[in-house]
mmCIF file of C-alpha atoms and ligand atoms in Angstrom:
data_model
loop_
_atom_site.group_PDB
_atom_site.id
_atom_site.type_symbol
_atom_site.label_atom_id
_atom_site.label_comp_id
_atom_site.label_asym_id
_atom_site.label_seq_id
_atom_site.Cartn_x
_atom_site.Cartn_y
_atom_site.Cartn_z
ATOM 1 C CA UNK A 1 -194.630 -29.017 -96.038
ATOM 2 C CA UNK A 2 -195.104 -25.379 -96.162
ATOM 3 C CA UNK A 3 -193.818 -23.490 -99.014
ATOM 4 C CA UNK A 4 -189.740 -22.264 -98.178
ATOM 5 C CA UNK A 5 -189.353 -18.925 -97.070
ATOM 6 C CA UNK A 6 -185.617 -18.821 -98.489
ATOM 7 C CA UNK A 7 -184.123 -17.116 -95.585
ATOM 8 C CA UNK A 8 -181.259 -19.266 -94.615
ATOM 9 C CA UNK A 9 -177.284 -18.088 -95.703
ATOM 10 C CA UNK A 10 -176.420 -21.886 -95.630
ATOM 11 C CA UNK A 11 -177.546 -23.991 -99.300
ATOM 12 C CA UNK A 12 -176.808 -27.763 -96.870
ATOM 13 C CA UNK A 13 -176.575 -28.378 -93.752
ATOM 14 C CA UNK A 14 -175.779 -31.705 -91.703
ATOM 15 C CA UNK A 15 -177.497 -31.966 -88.510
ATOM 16 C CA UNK A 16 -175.919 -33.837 -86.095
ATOM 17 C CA UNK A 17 -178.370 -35.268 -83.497
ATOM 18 C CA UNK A 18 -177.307 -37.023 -80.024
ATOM 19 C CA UNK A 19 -179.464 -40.119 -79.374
ATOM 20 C CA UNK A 20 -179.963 -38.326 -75.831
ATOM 21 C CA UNK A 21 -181.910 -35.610 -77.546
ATOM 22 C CA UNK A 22 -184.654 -38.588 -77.991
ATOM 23 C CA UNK A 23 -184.954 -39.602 -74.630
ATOM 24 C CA UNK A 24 -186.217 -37.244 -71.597
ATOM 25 C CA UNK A 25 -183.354 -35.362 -69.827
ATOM 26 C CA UNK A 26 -181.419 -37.813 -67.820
ATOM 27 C CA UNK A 27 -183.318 -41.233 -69.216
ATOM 28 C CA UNK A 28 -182.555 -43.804 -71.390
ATOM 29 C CA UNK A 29 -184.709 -44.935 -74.445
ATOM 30 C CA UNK A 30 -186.865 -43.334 -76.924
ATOM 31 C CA UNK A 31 -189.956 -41.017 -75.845
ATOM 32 C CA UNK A 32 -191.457 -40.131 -79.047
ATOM 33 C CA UNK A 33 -192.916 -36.835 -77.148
ATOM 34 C CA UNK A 34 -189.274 -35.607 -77.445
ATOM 35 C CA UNK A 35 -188.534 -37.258 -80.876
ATOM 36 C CA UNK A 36 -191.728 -35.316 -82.526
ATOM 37 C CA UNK A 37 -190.467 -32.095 -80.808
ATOM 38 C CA UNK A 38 -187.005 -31.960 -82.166
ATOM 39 C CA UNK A 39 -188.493 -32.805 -85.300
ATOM 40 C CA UNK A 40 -190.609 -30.402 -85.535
ATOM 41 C CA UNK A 41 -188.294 -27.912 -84.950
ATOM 42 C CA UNK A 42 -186.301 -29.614 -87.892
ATOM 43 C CA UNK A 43 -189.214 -29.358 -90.181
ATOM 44 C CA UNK A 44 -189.638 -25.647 -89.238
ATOM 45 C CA UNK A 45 -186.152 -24.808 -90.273
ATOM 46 C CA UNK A 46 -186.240 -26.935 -93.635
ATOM 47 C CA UNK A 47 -188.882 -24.270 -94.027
ATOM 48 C CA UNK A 48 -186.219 -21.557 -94.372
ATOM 49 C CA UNK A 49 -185.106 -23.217 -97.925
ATOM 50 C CA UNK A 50 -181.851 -25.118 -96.543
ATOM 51 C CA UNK A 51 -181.497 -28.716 -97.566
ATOM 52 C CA UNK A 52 -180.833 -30.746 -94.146
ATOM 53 C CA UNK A 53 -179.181 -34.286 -93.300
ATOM 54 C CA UNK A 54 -179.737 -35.434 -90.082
ATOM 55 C CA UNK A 55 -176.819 -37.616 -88.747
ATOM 56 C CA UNK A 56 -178.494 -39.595 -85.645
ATOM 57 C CA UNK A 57 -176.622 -40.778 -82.580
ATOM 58 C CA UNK A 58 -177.468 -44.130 -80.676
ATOM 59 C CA UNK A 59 -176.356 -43.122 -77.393
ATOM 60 C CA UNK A 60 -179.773 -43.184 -75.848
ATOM 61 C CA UNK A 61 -179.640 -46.916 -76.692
ATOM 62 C CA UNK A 62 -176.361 -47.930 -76.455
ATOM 63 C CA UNK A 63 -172.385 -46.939 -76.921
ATOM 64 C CA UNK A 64 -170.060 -49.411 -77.709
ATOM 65 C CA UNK A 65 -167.870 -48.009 -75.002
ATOM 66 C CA UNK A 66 -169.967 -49.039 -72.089
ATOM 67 C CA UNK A 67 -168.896 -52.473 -73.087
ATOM 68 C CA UNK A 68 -165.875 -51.914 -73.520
ATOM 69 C CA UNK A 69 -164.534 -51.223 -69.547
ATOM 70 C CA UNK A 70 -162.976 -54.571 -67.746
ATOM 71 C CA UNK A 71 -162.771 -57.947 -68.622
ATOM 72 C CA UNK A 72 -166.040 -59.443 -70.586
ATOM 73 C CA UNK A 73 -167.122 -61.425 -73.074
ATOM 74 C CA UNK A 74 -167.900 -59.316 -76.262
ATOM 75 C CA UNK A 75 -165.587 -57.891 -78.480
ATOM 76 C CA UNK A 76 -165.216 -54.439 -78.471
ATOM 77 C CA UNK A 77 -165.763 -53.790 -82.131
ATOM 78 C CA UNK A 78 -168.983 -55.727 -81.815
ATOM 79 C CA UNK A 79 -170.028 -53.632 -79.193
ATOM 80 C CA UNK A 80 -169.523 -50.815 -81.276
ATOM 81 C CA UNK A 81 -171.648 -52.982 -84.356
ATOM 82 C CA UNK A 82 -174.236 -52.946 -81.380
ATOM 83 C CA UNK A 83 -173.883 -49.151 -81.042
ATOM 84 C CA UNK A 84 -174.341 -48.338 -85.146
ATOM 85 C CA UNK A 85 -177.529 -50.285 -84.774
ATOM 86 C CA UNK A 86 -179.206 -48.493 -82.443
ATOM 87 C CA UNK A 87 -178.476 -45.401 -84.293
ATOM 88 C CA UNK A 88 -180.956 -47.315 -87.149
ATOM 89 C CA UNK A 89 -183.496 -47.955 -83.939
ATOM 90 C CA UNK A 90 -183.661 -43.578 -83.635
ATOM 91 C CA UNK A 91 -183.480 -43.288 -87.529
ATOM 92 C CA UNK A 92 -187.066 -44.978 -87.924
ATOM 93 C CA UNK A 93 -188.171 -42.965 -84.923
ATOM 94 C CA UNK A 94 -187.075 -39.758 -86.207
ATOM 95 C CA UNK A 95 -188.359 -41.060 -90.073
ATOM 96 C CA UNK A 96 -191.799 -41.643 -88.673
ATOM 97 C CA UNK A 97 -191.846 -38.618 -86.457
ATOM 98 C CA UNK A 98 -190.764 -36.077 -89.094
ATOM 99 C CA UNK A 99 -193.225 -37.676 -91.313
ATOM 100 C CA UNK A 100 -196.010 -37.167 -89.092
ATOM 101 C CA UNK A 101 -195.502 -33.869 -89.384
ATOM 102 C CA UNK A 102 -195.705 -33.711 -93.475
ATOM 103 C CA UNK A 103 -191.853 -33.600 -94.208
ATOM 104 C CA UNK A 104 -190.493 -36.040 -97.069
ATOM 105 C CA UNK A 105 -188.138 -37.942 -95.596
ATOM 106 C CA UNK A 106 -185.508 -40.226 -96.320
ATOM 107 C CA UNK A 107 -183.738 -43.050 -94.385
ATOM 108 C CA UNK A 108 -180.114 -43.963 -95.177
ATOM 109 C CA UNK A 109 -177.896 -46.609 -93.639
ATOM 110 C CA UNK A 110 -173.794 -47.095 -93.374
ATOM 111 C CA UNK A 111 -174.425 -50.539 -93.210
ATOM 112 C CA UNK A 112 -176.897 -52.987 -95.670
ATOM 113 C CA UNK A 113 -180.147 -53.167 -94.234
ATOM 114 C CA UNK A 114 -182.506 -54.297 -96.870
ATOM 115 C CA UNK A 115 -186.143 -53.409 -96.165
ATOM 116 C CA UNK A 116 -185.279 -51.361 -93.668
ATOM 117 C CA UNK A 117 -183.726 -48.213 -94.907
ATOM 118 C CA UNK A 118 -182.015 -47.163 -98.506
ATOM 119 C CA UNK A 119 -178.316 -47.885 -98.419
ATOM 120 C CA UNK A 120 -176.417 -45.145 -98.768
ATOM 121 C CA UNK A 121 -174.566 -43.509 -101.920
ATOM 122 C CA UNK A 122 -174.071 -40.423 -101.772
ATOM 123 C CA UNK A 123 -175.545 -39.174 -105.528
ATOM 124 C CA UNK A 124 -178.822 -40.639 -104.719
ATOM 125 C CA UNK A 125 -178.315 -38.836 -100.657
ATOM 126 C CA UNK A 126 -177.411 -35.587 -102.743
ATOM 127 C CA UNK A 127 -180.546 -36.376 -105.261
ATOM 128 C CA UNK A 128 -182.699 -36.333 -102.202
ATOM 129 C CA UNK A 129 -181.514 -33.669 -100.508
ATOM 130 C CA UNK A 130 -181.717 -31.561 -103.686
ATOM 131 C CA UNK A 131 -185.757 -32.583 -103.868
ATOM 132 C CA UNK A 132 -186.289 -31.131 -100.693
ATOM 133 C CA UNK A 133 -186.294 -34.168 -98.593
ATOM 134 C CA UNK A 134 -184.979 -34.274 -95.050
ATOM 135 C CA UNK A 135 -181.922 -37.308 -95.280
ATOM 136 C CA UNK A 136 -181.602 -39.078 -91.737
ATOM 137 C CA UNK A 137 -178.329 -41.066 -92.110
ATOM 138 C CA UNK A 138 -177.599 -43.820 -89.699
ATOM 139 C CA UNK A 139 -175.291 -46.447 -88.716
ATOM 140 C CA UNK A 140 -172.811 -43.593 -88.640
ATOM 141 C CA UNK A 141 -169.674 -44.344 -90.960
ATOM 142 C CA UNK A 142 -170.267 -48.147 -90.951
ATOM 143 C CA UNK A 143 -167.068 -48.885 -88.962
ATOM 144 C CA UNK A 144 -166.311 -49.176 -85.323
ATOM 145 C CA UNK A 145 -164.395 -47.114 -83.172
ATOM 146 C CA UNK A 146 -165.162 -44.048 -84.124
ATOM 147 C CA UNK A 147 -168.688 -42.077 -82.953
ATOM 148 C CA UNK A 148 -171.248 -40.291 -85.178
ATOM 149 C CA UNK A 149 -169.655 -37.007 -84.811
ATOM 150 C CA UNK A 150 -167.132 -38.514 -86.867
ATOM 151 C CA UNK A 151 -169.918 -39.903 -89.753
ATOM 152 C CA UNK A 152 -171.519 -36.237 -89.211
ATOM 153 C CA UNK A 153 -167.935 -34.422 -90.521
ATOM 154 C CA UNK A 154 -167.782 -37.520 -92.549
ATOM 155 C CA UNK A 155 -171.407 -36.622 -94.481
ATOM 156 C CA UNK A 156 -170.881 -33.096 -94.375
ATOM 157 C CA UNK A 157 -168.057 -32.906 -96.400
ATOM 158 C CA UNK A 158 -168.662 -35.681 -98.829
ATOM 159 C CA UNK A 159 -172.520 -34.024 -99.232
ATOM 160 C CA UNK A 160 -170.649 -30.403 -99.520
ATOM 161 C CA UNK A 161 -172.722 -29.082 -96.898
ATOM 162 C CA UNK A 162 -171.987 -25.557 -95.632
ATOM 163 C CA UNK A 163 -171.835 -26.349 -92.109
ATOM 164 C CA UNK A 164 -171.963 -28.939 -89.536
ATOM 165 C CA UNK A 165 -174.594 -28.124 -86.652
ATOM 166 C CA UNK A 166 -174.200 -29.974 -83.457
ATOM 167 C CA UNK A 167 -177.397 -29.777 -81.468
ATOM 168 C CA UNK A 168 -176.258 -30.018 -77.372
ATOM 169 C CA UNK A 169 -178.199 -29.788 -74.570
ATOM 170 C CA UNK A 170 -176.048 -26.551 -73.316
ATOM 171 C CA UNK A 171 -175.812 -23.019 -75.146
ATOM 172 C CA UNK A 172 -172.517 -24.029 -76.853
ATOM 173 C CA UNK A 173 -168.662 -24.933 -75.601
ATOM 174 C CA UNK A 174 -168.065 -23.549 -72.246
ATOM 175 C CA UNK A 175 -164.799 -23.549 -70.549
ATOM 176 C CA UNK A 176 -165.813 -26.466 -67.853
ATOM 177 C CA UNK A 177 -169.011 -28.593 -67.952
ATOM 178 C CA UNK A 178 -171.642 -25.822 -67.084
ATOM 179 C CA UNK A 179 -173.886 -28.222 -65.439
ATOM 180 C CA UNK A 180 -171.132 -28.706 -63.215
ATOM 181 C CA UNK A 181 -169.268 -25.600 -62.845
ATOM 182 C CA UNK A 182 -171.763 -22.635 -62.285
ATOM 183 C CA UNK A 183 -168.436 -20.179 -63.610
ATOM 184 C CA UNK A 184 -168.297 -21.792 -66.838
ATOM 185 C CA UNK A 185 -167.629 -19.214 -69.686
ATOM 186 C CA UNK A 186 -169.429 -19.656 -72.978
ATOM 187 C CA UNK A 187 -167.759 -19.338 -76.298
ATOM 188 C CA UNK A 188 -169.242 -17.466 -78.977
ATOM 189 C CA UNK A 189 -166.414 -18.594 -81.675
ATOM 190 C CA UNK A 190 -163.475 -20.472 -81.692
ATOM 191 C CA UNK A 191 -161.123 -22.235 -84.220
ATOM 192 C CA UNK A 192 -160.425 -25.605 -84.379
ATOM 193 C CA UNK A 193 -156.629 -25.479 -82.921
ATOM 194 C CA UNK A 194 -158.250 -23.710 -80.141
ATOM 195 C CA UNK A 195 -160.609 -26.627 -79.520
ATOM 196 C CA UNK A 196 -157.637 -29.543 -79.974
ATOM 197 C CA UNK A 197 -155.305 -27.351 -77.366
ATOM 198 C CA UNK A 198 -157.954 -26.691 -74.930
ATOM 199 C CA UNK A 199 -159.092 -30.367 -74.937
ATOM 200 C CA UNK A 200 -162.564 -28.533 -75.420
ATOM 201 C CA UNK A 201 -165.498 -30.769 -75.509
ATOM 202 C CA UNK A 202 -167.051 -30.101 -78.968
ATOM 203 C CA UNK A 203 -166.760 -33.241 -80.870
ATOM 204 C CA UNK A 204 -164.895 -36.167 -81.233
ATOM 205 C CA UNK A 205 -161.087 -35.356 -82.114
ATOM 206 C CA UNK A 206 -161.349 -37.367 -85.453
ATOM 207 C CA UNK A 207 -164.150 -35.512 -86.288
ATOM 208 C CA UNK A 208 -162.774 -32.161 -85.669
ATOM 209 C CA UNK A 209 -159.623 -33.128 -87.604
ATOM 210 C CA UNK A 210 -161.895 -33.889 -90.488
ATOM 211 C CA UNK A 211 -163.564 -30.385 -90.270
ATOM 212 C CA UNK A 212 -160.730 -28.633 -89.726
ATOM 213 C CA UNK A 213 -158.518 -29.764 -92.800
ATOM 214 C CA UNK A 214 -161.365 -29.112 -94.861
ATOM 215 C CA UNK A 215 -162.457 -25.847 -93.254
ATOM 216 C CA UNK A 216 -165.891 -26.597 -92.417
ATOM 217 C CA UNK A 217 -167.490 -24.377 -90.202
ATOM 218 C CA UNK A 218 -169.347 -26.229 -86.992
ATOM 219 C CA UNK A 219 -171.850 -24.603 -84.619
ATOM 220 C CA UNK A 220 -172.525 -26.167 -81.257
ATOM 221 C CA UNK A 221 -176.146 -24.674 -80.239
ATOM 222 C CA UNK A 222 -178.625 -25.847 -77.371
ATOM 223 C CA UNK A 223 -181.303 -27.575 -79.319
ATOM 224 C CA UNK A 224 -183.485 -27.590 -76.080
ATOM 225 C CA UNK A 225 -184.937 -23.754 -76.740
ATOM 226 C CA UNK A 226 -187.502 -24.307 -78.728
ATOM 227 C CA UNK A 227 -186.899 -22.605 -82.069
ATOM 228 C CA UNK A 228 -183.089 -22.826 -82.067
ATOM 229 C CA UNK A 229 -182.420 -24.792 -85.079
ATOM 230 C CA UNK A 230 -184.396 -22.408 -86.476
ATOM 231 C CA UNK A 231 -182.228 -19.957 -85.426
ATOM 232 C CA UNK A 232 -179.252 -21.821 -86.215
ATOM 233 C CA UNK A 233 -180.333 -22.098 -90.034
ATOM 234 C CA UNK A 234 -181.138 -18.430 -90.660
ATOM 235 C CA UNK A 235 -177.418 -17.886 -89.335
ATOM 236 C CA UNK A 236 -178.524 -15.752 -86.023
ATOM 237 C CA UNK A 237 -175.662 -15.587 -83.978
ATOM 238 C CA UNK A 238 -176.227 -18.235 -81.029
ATOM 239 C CA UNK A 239 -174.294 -20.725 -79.714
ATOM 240 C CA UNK A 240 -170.457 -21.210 -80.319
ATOM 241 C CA UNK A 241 -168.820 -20.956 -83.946
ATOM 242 C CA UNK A 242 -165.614 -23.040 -84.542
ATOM 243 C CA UNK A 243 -163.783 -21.885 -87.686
ATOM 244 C CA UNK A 244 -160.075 -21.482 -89.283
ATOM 245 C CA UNK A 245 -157.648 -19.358 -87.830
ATOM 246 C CA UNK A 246 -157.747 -17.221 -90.548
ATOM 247 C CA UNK A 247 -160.999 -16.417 -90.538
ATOM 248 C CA UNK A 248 -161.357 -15.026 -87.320
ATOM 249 C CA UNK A 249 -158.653 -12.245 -88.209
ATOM 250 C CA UNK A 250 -159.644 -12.009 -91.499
HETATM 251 N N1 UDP E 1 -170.527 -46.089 -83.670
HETATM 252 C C1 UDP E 1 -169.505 -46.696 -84.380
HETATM 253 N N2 UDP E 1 -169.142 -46.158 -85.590
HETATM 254 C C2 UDP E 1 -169.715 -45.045 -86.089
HETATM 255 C C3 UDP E 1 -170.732 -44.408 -85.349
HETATM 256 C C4 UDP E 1 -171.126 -44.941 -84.147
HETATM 257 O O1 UDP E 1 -168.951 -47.690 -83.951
HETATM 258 O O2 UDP E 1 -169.336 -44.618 -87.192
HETATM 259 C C5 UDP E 1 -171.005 -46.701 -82.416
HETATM 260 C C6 UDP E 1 -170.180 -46.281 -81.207
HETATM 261 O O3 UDP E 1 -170.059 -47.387 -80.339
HETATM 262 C C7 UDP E 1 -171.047 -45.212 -80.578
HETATM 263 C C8 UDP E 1 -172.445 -45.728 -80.852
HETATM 264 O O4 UDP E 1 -172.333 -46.301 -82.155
HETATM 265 O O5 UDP E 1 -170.822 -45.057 -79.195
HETATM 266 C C9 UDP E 1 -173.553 -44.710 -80.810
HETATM 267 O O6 UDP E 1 -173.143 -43.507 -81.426
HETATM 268 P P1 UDP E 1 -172.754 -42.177 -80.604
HETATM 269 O O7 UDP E 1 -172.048 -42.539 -79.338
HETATM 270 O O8 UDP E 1 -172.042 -41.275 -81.532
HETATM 271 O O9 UDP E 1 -174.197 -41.603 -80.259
HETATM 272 P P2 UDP E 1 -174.576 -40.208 -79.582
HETATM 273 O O10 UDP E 1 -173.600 -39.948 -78.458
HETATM 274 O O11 UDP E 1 -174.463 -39.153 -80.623
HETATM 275 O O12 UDP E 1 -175.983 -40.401 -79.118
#
């Protein structure tokens, strides 16, 4: 990896990564022309001197919720097991991808998976991250019922990380669905109550309880223009900000 150019405001950062952002818009699976170009851009902004954990999403794959609708015969916390796992499925993708490109990388799982990934603790994830290496964590918290926006607050706060990005396939949290509704409005910051009244689409609702007792900042940026998590780590102002109350009128 090139030598860091020490230009980001943020010491940690957790990444959070939608399995979507693996697959071509409006497909299922993994197309590693996709995988290698979000890496890229993820090696690019390690670049800048920030330490980054990538928290992966399955949803390319699978979400436990799609099994969950009528009467049928898996349970739904196994369907949610199901979903965890394919989160491990992206993780080697994104490992091997990231790699290719020079980075040092490290694979972590929520759940056991011995010869497949390093289980995680979070001294030896902080360790890693301190040596420069890019920490994918997968199998989100290890539990059901919850999604990996949740295990992405979840990591960012245990790690201390400075912020949680969320990397969407729209400029930030609009109003209405903008692929929908041609009148959306974009948000350039917002605080967390704000989200919870409004119902806004940011993140799961456990996950933006999580960030918002603890005050961590999250930015919801479009990781579909190329250079944008770039962007996002050098602090440019893109996408939407959600933050406390207070510091907004502060
Ligand atoms: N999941 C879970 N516990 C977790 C994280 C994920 O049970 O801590 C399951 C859940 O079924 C979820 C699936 O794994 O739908 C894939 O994760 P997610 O939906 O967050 O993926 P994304 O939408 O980010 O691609």
């Amino acid at each position: 990896m090139a030598a860091s150019t020490g230009s980001s405001p943020y010491n940690r950062i957790i990444l959070k990564l939608s399995g979507e952002s693996f697959a071509p818009s409006g497909q299922r699976g993994i197309s590693m022309t996709e995988v290698v170009d979000i890496a890229s851009q993820t090696v690019r902004a390690a670049q800048q001197g920030v330490e980054i954990g990538i928290v992966i999403g399955g949803g390319n794959i699978l979400r436990g919720a799609q099994f969950t609708a009528g009467a049928n015969s898996i349970q739904e916390a196994t369907a949610h097991y199901m979903g965890m796992l394919a989160t491990v499925i992206n993780g080697l993708a994104l490992q091997d991808a990231l790699e290719s490109l020079g980075a040092a990388t490290r694979l972590m799982t929520a759940i056991k998976m011995d010869g497949v990934a390093e289980p995680f603790i979070r001294r030896r994830a902080k360790r890693h991250l301190e040596k420069g290496r890019i920490v994918i964590f997968a199998a989100g918290t290890g539990a059901p019922f919850v999604t990996t926006d949740t295990a992405a607050a979840q990591k960012a706060l245990e790690l201390e990380c400075d912020i949680l990005m969320k990397a969407t396939r729209v400029d930030g949290v609009y109003s209405d669905d903008p692929e929908t509704n041609p009148n959306a409005v974009l948000y350039e910051e917002l605080t967390y109550q704000q989200v919870r009244e409004q119902e806004l689409r940011v993140m799961d609702s456990t996950a933006i309880a999580h960030c918002m007792e603890h005050d961590l900042p999250i930015l919801v940026f479009n990781y579909r223009r190329d250079g944008n998590i770039e962007r996002a780590v050098r602090g440019e102002p893109i996408g939407t900000r959600v933050i406390s109350r207070s510091a907004t009128t502060a």
